[in-house]
Tab-separated table of C-alpha atoms in Angstrom:
chain	number	residue	atom	x	y	z
H	111	MET	CA	23.246	-37.715	70.895
H	112	ASP	CA	26.862	-37.311	71.580
H	113	ALA	CA	28.030	-39.611	74.439
H	114	ALA	CA	30.176	-36.646	75.805
H	115	LYS	CA	27.571	-34.327	75.815
H	116	VAL	CA	24.997	-36.716	77.684
H	117	ASN	CA	27.524	-37.263	80.264
H	118	GLN	CA	27.858	-33.322	80.570
H	119	LEU	CA	24.165	-33.320	81.048
H	120	LYS	CA	24.208	-35.864	83.810
H	121	LEU	CA	26.895	-34.213	85.632
H	122	PHE	CA	24.858	-31.144	85.255
H	123	ILE	CA	21.554	-32.645	86.724
H	124	GLU	CA	23.531	-34.122	89.398
H	125	GLN	CA	24.917	-30.724	90.560
H	126	CYS	CA	21.652	-29.257	90.435
H	127	LYS	CA	20.311	-31.811	92.668
H	128	ALA	CA	23.055	-31.388	95.084
H	129	ASN	CA	22.593	-27.801	95.089
H	130	PRO	CA	19.047	-26.439	93.636
H	131	SER	CA	20.165	-22.919	93.824
H	132	ILE	CA	22.111	-23.083	90.809
H	133	LEU	CA	18.807	-22.595	89.088
H	134	THR	CA	18.762	-19.056	90.151
H	135	ASP	CA	21.291	-18.191	87.556
H	136	PRO	CA	19.822	-16.175	84.906
H	137	SER	CA	21.980	-17.840	82.275
H	138	ILE	CA	20.087	-21.055	82.717
H	139	SER	CA	16.613	-19.625	83.283
H	140	PHE	CA	15.479	-21.164	80.035
H	141	PHE	CA	16.018	-24.602	81.749
H	142	ARG	CA	14.279	-23.608	84.904
H	143	ASP	CA	11.250	-22.335	82.679
H	144	TYR	CA	11.396	-25.491	80.979
H	145	LEU	CA	10.909	-27.542	84.078
H	146	GLU	CA	8.135	-25.386	85.572
H	147	SER	CA	6.435	-25.761	82.119
H	148	LEU	CA	6.285	-29.360	82.751
H	149	GLY	CA	4.874	-28.721	86.392
H	150	ALA	CA	8.005	-29.651	88.106
H	151	LYS	CA	8.147	-28.161	91.695
H	152	LEU	CA	11.398	-26.682	92.770
H	153	PRO	CA	12.698	-26.580	96.142
H	154	PRO	CA	12.835	-23.557	98.183
H	155	SER	CA	16.601	-23.048	97.534
H	156	ALA	CA	15.950	-22.898	93.839
H	157	ASN	CA	14.312	-19.796	94.195
H	158	GLU	CA	16.114	-16.351	94.639
H	159	PRO	CA	16.264	-14.816	98.095
H	160	GLY	CA	12.684	-13.347	98.826
H	161	GLU	CA	10.961	-15.240	95.919
H	162	SER	CA	8.048	-17.502	96.829
H	163	HIS	CA	7.603	-20.716	95.247
H	164	GLN	CA	5.745	-19.944	92.043
H	165	PRO	CA	6.215	-20.366	88.503
H	166	ARG	CA	8.270	-17.702	87.078
H	167	ALA	CA	6.878	-15.581	84.029
H	168	ALA	CA	8.218	-16.932	80.866
H	169	ASN	CA	11.379	-15.232	79.509
H	170	PRO	CA	12.496	-13.284	82.709
H	171	VAL	CA	14.237	-10.468	81.217
H	172	VAL	CA	15.274	-6.591	81.817
H	173	GLU	CA	12.385	-4.531	81.203
H	174	GLU	CA	12.736	-2.462	78.267
H	175	SER	CA	13.610	0.918	78.553
H	176	ASP	CA	11.568	3.898	76.841
H	177	ASP	CA	14.422	4.192	74.493
H	178	ASP	CA	14.263	0.530	73.514
H	179	MET	CA	10.381	0.949	73.053
H	180	ASP	CA	11.000	4.101	70.885
H	181	GLU	CA	13.506	2.554	68.710
H	182	ASP	CA	11.572	-0.495	68.235
H	183	ILE	CA	8.500	1.567	67.143
H	184	HIS	CA	10.426	3.715	64.879
H	185	ALA	CA	12.013	0.591	63.385
H	186	GLN	CA	8.746	-0.871	62.773
H	187	GLY	CA	7.375	2.400	61.180
H	188	ALA	CA	10.130	2.351	59.019
H	189	THR	CA	9.696	-1.337	58.063
H	190	ASN	CA	5.884	-0.749	57.396
H	191	ALA	CA	6.571	2.274	55.056
H	192	ALA	CA	9.098	0.345	53.254
H	193	GLU	CA	6.627	-2.554	52.747
H	194	GLU	CA	3.997	-0.092	51.450
H	195	GLU	CA	6.465	1.234	48.753
H	196	GLU	CA	7.303	-2.224	47.989
H	197	PHE	CA	3.749	-2.824	47.067
H	198	ASP	CA	3.326	0.087	44.679
H	199	GLU	CA	2.842	-1.414	41.395
H	200	ILE	CA	3.994	0.278	38.193
H	201	VAL	CA	1.217	1.635	36.174
H	202	GLU	CA	1.784	1.191	32.457
H	203	SER	CA	0.610	4.088	30.245
H	204	ASP	CA	-1.229	3.671	27.307
H	205	ILE	CA	0.358	3.253	23.879
H	206	GLU	CA	-1.162	5.327	20.907
H	207	LEU	CA	-1.509	2.951	18.052
H	208	GLU	CA	-2.783	3.458	14.441
H	209	GLY	CA	-4.723	1.491	12.234
H	210	GLU	CA	-8.193	-0.194	12.122
H	211	ILE	CA	-8.984	-3.288	13.956
H	212	VAL	CA	-11.957	-5.452	13.131
H	213	GLU	CA	-14.193	-7.594	15.479
H	214	ALA	CA	-13.105	-11.160	15.689
H	215	ASP	CA	-15.221	-13.436	14.009
H	216	ASN	CA	-16.551	-16.433	15.976
H	217	ASP	CA	-18.222	-18.547	13.153
H	218	PRO	CA	-17.981	-22.382	13.425
H	219	PRO	CA	-14.599	-23.749	12.026
H	220	GLN	CA	-14.970	-23.994	8.461
H	221	LYS	CA	-14.649	-27.587	6.833
H	222	MET	CA	-10.986	-29.057	6.477
H	223	GLY	CA	-9.650	-31.607	4.406
H	224	ASP	CA	-8.643	-35.152	5.697
H	225	LEU	CA	-4.909	-35.408	5.428
H	226	SER	CA	-5.220	-39.352	5.335
H	227	PHE	CA	-7.208	-38.973	2.171
H	228	GLU	CA	-5.315	-40.699	-0.894
H	229	VAL	CA	-5.176	-38.026	-3.310
H	230	THR	CA	-5.460	-39.404	-6.808
H	231	GLU	CA	-4.554	-37.608	-10.220
H	232	GLU	CA	-8.232	-37.621	-11.023
H	233	SER	CA	-9.095	-35.924	-7.620
H	234	ARG	CA	-6.240	-33.472	-7.966
H	235	ASP	CA	-7.170	-32.575	-11.507
H	236	ALA	CA	-10.907	-32.162	-10.269
H	237	SER	CA	-9.490	-29.859	-7.251
H	238	GLN	CA	-7.802	-27.632	-9.848
H	239	ASP	CA	-11.060	-27.343	-11.871
H	240	VAL	CA	-13.027	-26.352	-8.947
H	241	LYS	CA	-10.229	-24.044	-7.918
H	242	ALA	CA	-10.556	-22.122	-11.370
H	243	LYS	CA	-14.281	-21.733	-10.509
H	244	ALA	CA	-13.247	-19.959	-7.425
H	245	MET	CA	-10.646	-17.717	-8.963
H	246	GLU	CA	-13.463	-16.453	-11.481
H	247	ALA	CA	-15.759	-16.013	-8.338
H	248	ILE	CA	-13.087	-13.988	-6.499
H	249	SER	CA	-12.576	-11.756	-9.656
H	250	GLU	CA	-16.349	-11.014	-9.711
H	251	GLY	CA	-16.589	-10.144	-6.205
H	252	ASN	CA	-18.551	-13.331	-5.000
H	253	LEU	CA	-16.708	-14.033	-2.089
H	254	GLU	CA	-19.088	-16.344	-0.542
H	255	GLU	CA	-19.202	-18.508	-3.764
H	256	ALA	CA	-15.370	-18.445	-3.796
H	257	ILE	CA	-15.236	-19.887	-0.225
H	258	GLU	CA	-17.735	-22.829	-1.538
H	259	HIS	CA	-15.632	-24.004	-4.506
H	260	LEU	CA	-12.369	-23.616	-2.508
H	261	THR	CA	-13.666	-25.655	0.247
H	262	GLU	CA	-14.744	-28.331	-2.442
H	263	ALA	CA	-11.050	-28.145	-3.814
H	264	ILE	CA	-9.669	-28.630	-0.574
H	265	LEU	CA	-11.542	-31.764	0.082
H	266	LEU	CA	-10.555	-33.303	-3.146
H	267	ASN	CA	-6.799	-32.410	-2.648
H	268	PRO	CA	-6.359	-31.859	1.277
H	269	THR	CA	-2.579	-32.048	0.907
H	270	SER	CA	-2.391	-28.585	-1.045
H	271	ALA	CA	-1.028	-25.942	1.069
H	272	ILE	CA	-1.980	-23.350	-1.982
H	273	MET	CA	-5.528	-24.424	-1.716
H	274	TYR	CA	-5.520	-23.491	2.153
H	275	GLY	CA	-3.510	-20.279	1.637
H	276	THR	CA	-5.950	-18.929	-1.072
H	277	ARG	CA	-9.047	-19.805	0.914
H	278	ALA	CA	-7.266	-17.961	3.792
H	279	ASN	CA	-6.584	-14.971	1.595
H	280	VAL	CA	-10.439	-14.842	0.676
H	281	TYR	CA	-11.201	-14.690	4.480
H	282	VAL	CA	-8.947	-11.942	4.968
H	283	LYS	CA	-10.849	-10.244	2.066
H	284	MET	CA	-14.175	-11.052	4.131
H	285	LYS	CA	-12.671	-9.683	7.092
H	286	LYS	CA	-13.023	-12.911	8.811
H	287	PRO	CA	-9.545	-13.060	10.772
H	288	ASN	CA	-9.811	-16.054	12.712
H	289	ALA	CA	-11.044	-18.239	9.635
H	290	ALA	CA	-8.017	-16.951	7.829
H	291	ILE	CA	-5.825	-17.815	10.596
H	292	ARG	CA	-7.093	-21.310	10.803
H	293	ASP	CA	-6.462	-21.956	6.983
H	294	ALA	CA	-2.967	-20.199	7.169
H	295	ASN	CA	-2.141	-22.350	9.942
H	296	ALA	CA	-3.315	-25.550	7.865
H	297	ALA	CA	-1.058	-24.159	4.784
H	298	LEU	CA	1.896	-23.935	7.036
H	299	GLU	CA	1.489	-27.406	8.723
H	300	ILE	CA	1.682	-28.807	5.097
H	301	ASN	CA	4.523	-26.361	3.848
H	302	PRO	CA	6.582	-24.510	6.435
H	303	ASP	CA	7.568	-22.391	3.435
H	304	SER	CA	4.186	-21.176	2.175
H	305	ALA	CA	4.481	-17.597	1.274
H	306	LYS	CA	0.776	-17.481	0.943
H	307	GLY	CA	0.339	-18.859	4.584
H	308	TYR	CA	2.593	-16.373	6.159
H	309	LYS	CA	1.167	-13.339	4.255
H	310	SER	CA	-2.610	-14.337	4.853
H	311	ARG	CA	-1.860	-15.036	8.465
H	312	GLY	CA	0.086	-11.737	8.832
H	313	MET	CA	-2.809	-9.713	7.560
H	314	ALA	CA	-5.346	-11.498	9.513
H	315	ARG	CA	-3.147	-10.766	12.779
H	316	ALA	CA	-2.885	-7.058	11.793
H	317	MET	CA	-6.871	-7.028	11.736
H	318	LEU	CA	-7.216	-8.338	15.178
H	319	GLY	CA	-4.373	-5.557	16.406
H	320	GLN	CA	-1.742	-8.544	17.086
H	321	TRP	CA	0.984	-6.071	15.687
H	322	GLU	CA	4.269	-7.711	16.347
H	323	GLU	CA	3.040	-11.205	15.496
H	324	ALA	CA	1.722	-9.594	12.247
H	325	ALA	CA	5.054	-8.045	11.677
H	326	LYS	CA	6.671	-11.181	12.053
H	327	ASP	CA	4.718	-12.957	9.755
H	328	LEU	CA	4.622	-10.423	6.863
H	329	HIS	CA	8.526	-10.189	7.236
H	330	LEU	CA	8.874	-14.020	6.647
H	331	ALA	CA	6.319	-13.689	3.941
H	332	SER	CA	8.247	-10.647	2.185
H	333	LYS	CA	11.676	-13.126	2.377
H	334	LEU	CA	9.818	-16.049	0.736
H	335	ASP	CA	7.676	-14.091	-2.128
H	336	TYR	CA	8.067	-10.303	-1.910
H	337	ASP	CA	5.131	-8.221	-3.226
H	338	GLU	CA	3.641	-4.590	-3.070
H	339	GLU	CA	0.730	-5.664	-0.933
H	340	ILE	CA	2.997	-7.067	1.725
H	341	SER	CA	5.024	-3.852	1.670
H	342	SER	CA	1.990	-1.765	1.984
H	343	VAL	CA	0.725	-3.483	5.004
H	344	LEU	CA	4.104	-3.753	6.878
H	345	LYS	CA	4.215	0.151	6.497
H	346	LYS	CA	1.124	0.179	8.566
H	347	VAL	CA	1.951	-2.694	10.981
H	348	GLU	CA	5.665	-1.867	11.622
H	349	PRO	CA	5.257	1.524	13.474
H	350	ASN	CA	2.827	-0.018	15.813
H	351	ALA	CA	4.917	-3.170	16.569
H	352	HIS	CA	7.871	-0.818	17.389
H	353	LYS	CA	5.942	1.251	19.697
H	354	ILE	CA	4.812	-2.051	21.559
H	355	GLU	CA	8.451	-3.349	21.692
H	356	GLU	CA	9.708	-0.169	22.897
H	357	HIS	CA	6.955	0.288	25.455
H	358	ARG	CA	7.714	-3.582	26.608
H	359	ARG	CA	11.441	-2.807	26.943
H	360	LYS	CA	10.733	0.349	29.040
H	361	TYR	CA	8.526	-1.226	31.505
H	362	ASP	CA	10.644	-4.251	31.846
H	363	ARG	CA	13.502	-1.935	32.472
H	364	LEU	CA	11.513	-0.029	35.055
H	365	ARG	CA	10.577	-3.476	37.015
H	366	LYS	CA	13.800	-4.838	36.830
H	367	GLU	CA	15.239	-1.724	38.407
H	368	ARG	CA	12.381	-1.903	41.006
H	369	GLY	CA	13.140	-5.331	41.805
H	370	GLU	CA	16.820	-4.368	42.129
H	371	LYS	CA	15.813	-1.484	44.702
H	372	LYS	CA	13.592	-3.893	46.631
H	373	LEU	CA	16.318	-6.468	47.255
H	374	GLU	CA	18.854	-3.783	48.060
H	375	ARG	CA	16.149	-2.321	50.581
H	376	GLU	CA	15.686	-5.739	52.092
H	377	ARG	CA	19.232	-6.411	52.802
H	378	GLN	CA	19.545	-2.972	54.548
H	379	ARG	CA	16.566	-3.701	56.551
H	380	ARG	CA	17.998	-7.054	57.708
H	381	ARG	CA	21.418	-5.475	58.343
H	382	ALA	CA	19.422	-2.571	60.454
H	383	GLU	CA	17.451	-5.132	62.501
H	384	ALA	CA	20.405	-7.151	63.028
H	385	GLN	CA	22.357	-4.171	64.471
H	386	ALA	CA	19.284	-2.994	66.473
H	387	ALA	CA	18.897	-6.359	68.110
H	388	TYR	CA	22.618	-6.508	69.114
H	389	GLU	CA	22.677	-3.129	70.500
H	390	LYS	CA	19.447	-3.875	72.186
H	391	ALA	CA	20.993	-7.082	73.763
H	392	LYS	CA	24.062	-5.202	74.503
H	393	ARG	CA	21.910	-2.769	76.636
H	394	ARG	CA	20.206	-5.365	78.336
H	395	GLU	CA	23.429	-7.544	79.321
H	396	GLN	CA	24.716	-4.178	80.720
H	397	SER	CA	21.699	-3.288	82.683
H	398	SER	CA	21.332	-6.857	83.809
H	399	SER	CA	24.987	-6.672	85.184
H	400	ARG	CA	24.183	-3.391	87.102
H	401	THR	CA	21.298	-4.707	88.687
H	402	SER	CA	22.559	-8.108	89.860
H	403	GLY	CA	26.033	-6.845	90.693
H	404	GLY	CA	27.290	-10.392	91.020
H	405	MET	CA	26.876	-14.165	90.660
H	406	PRO	CA	23.521	-15.520	91.295
H	407	GLY	CA	23.573	-18.329	93.737
H	408	SER	CA	25.153	-16.521	96.337
H	409	PHE	CA	25.026	-13.104	98.012
H	410	PRO	CA	24.390	-10.171	95.876
H	411	GLY	CA	27.675	-8.611	94.559
H	412	GLY	CA	29.676	-11.794	95.634
H	413	MET	CA	30.743	-12.604	99.245
H	414	PRO	CA	31.742	-9.553	100.760
H	415	GLY	CA	35.459	-9.527	100.772
H	416	GLY	CA	35.616	-12.995	99.259
H	417	MET	CA	35.998	-15.825	101.605
H	418	PRO	CA	36.181	-14.676	105.354
H	419	GLY	CA	39.773	-13.483	105.478
H	420	GLY	CA	39.970	-13.597	101.762
H	421	MET	CA	42.786	-15.430	100.290
H	422	PRO	CA	45.067	-12.573	98.727
H	423	GLY	CA	48.682	-13.291	100.014
H	424	GLY	CA	47.930	-16.634	101.324
H	425	MET	CA	45.362	-18.950	102.760
H	426	PRO	CA	45.417	-17.744	106.446
H	427	GLY	CA	47.034	-20.672	108.412
H	428	GLY	CA	47.833	-22.281	105.276
H	429	MET	CA	50.909	-22.828	103.394
H	430	PRO	CA	53.587	-20.451	104.228
H	431	GLY	CA	53.621	-17.640	101.947
H	432	GLY	CA	50.225	-18.489	100.897
H	433	MET	CA	48.909	-19.513	97.474
H	434	PRO	CA	50.588	-17.595	94.868
H	435	GLY	CA	48.515	-14.671	94.202
H	436	GLY	CA	45.580	-16.311	96.189
H	437	PHE	CA	42.050	-16.144	94.887
H	438	PRO	CA	42.285	-12.555	93.284
H	439	GLY	CA	39.573	-10.268	95.115
H	440	GLY	CA	38.280	-13.222	97.248
H	441	MET	CA	35.909	-15.789	96.030
H	442	PRO	CA	33.469	-13.643	94.023
H	443	GLY	CA	29.888	-14.946	94.902
H	444	GLY	CA	31.308	-18.120	96.287
H	445	PHE	CA	30.523	-21.520	95.324
H	446	PRO	CA	26.804	-22.525	94.828
H	447	GLY	CA	24.845	-22.413	98.226
H	448	SER	CA	28.119	-20.692	100.260
H	449	ALA	CA	27.390	-17.765	102.541
H	450	PRO	CA	29.457	-15.737	104.790
H	451	GLY	CA	29.962	-17.682	108.229
H	452	ASN	CA	29.125	-20.968	107.314
H	453	ILE	CA	32.360	-22.333	105.844
H	454	ASP	CA	34.589	-24.644	107.639
H	455	MET	CA	38.063	-23.629	106.349
H	456	SER	CA	39.877	-26.432	108.350
H	457	LYS	CA	38.139	-28.867	105.876
H	458	ILE	CA	40.203	-27.204	103.270
H	459	LEU	CA	43.324	-26.487	104.940
H	460	ASN	CA	43.611	-30.096	106.121
H	461	ASP	CA	43.223	-31.767	103.011
H	462	PRO	CA	46.432	-32.616	101.593
H	463	GLU	CA	45.156	-33.518	98.137
H	464	LEU	CA	43.660	-29.841	98.006
H	465	MET	CA	46.520	-28.357	99.343
H	466	ALA	CA	48.639	-29.829	96.645
H	467	ALA	CA	46.241	-29.219	93.841
H	468	PHE	CA	46.250	-25.464	94.830
H	469	LYS	CA	50.121	-25.294	93.392
H	470	ASP	CA	48.851	-26.343	90.045
H	471	PRO	CA	47.996	-23.186	87.695
H	472	GLU	CA	45.775	-25.353	85.720
H	473	VAL	CA	43.746	-26.535	88.637
H	474	MET	CA	43.795	-22.780	89.987
H	475	ALA	CA	42.479	-21.281	86.725
H	476	ALA	CA	39.721	-24.026	86.577
H	477	LEU	CA	38.556	-23.254	90.002
H	478	GLN	CA	38.345	-19.381	89.526
H	479	ASP	CA	36.355	-20.288	86.292
H	480	VAL	CA	34.034	-22.148	88.234
H	481	MET	CA	33.729	-19.407	91.238
H	482	LYS	CA	32.737	-16.830	88.484
H	483	ASN	CA	29.954	-19.308	87.018
H	484	PRO	CA	29.254	-22.640	88.646
H	485	ALA	CA	27.575	-23.719	85.475
H	486	ASN	CA	31.084	-23.697	83.970
H	487	PHE	CA	31.895	-26.751	85.958
H	488	ALA	CA	30.504	-28.796	82.705
H	489	LYS	CA	33.326	-27.537	80.473
H	490	HIS	CA	35.796	-28.995	83.119
H	491	GLN	CA	34.568	-32.188	83.828
H	492	SER	CA	36.231	-33.999	81.068
H	493	ASN	CA	39.860	-33.009	82.715
H	494	PRO	CA	40.839	-35.942	84.947
H	495	LYS	CA	43.362	-33.471	86.559
H	496	VAL	CA	40.727	-30.768	87.413
H	497	ALA	CA	37.367	-32.543	87.449
H	498	PRO	CA	37.895	-34.471	90.868
H	499	ILE	CA	39.399	-31.463	92.565
H	500	ILE	CA	36.507	-29.320	91.840
H	501	ALA	CA	33.962	-31.819	92.885
H	502	LYS	CA	35.977	-32.067	96.061
H	503	MET	CA	35.998	-28.373	96.543
H	504	MET	CA	32.068	-28.119	96.069
H	505	GLY	CA	31.758	-30.859	98.693
H	506	LYS	CA	33.519	-28.902	101.387
H	507	PHE	CA	30.833	-26.263	101.126
H	508	PRO	CA	27.559	-26.556	102.946
H	509	GLY	CA	24.388	-27.050	100.987
H	510	PRO	CA	21.202	-24.898	101.295
H	511	LYS	CA	19.536	-25.223	104.871
């Protein structure tokens, strides 16, 4: 902690010890409340006139007016309404799509070839022979038989993307889209430019209603190896894909607009709350000033007429011509612990150092500042010219009886 601040705190504590009535100042009520929360027992002089020595209620403030309460209720109601609006979710409308969708096949995964298998000329030729049998079975409509032959061909030559693509196409004919997608993925893993792989996977995805993914695969297949079947399927797939895309863009835009409105509403709410808090604090401060009418720590409204005789035009019996301008309006509130009739003016008038200091405008300004609020002494204590004079002046005033 900064050494200067520690010294200021020490001086403030010493001032409180010398004159506990300082603790009646509302501006430092938080410090008094803190002391009492620790179980500290404050002397009677630390209580305001007529106040018994009982712990204060926390946060002594001016009671809220009905207007304040109405404003708070109105503000809270507006906030709740805004929050309810924020929780309104955007409900998306249904999309009218065309085309048939098949039920997904949940059969166990088909056999796949071992890519680490060493393919020889003999195994490659054997694979081609088995594939020929599969093509014959397909032409005869025996799809299950074709799958068996193609599986054997894949095991003989697991590095052939064509074999996987061909079997994927048979699975599409059998309306087993998941199996077809597994074979298509295997074909594309071996050959990323496999037209059969993209074509069979696109058709399988269309069967599952995955319209956008299907359109993407079919467009790639068409670029690699165009055929009429791909074009025919795309005519059915693309309209649905476009509808889905437009639907997503629409609601993405709505959500973005809703988000921007929420942010703007939140900014407005915070500004309104800040303004309301400022106005409320201002009204409390004005109400507190009207209620207290003066500087706590002395008589409400200050010392009537200031220090007896006042000092306007000069300090009675003091310097000829008086102190220029004197203490304007007397000594409002007096130094802590002062009260009318118990000030020995001779102690001040007979002190050469004080009388000399009164001629210094800087010292006079500091004295008036401390008279307005004794707690302001802390900000002058580092001034070697002012601090000793203020301390000496405070020493001339009697403490609480």
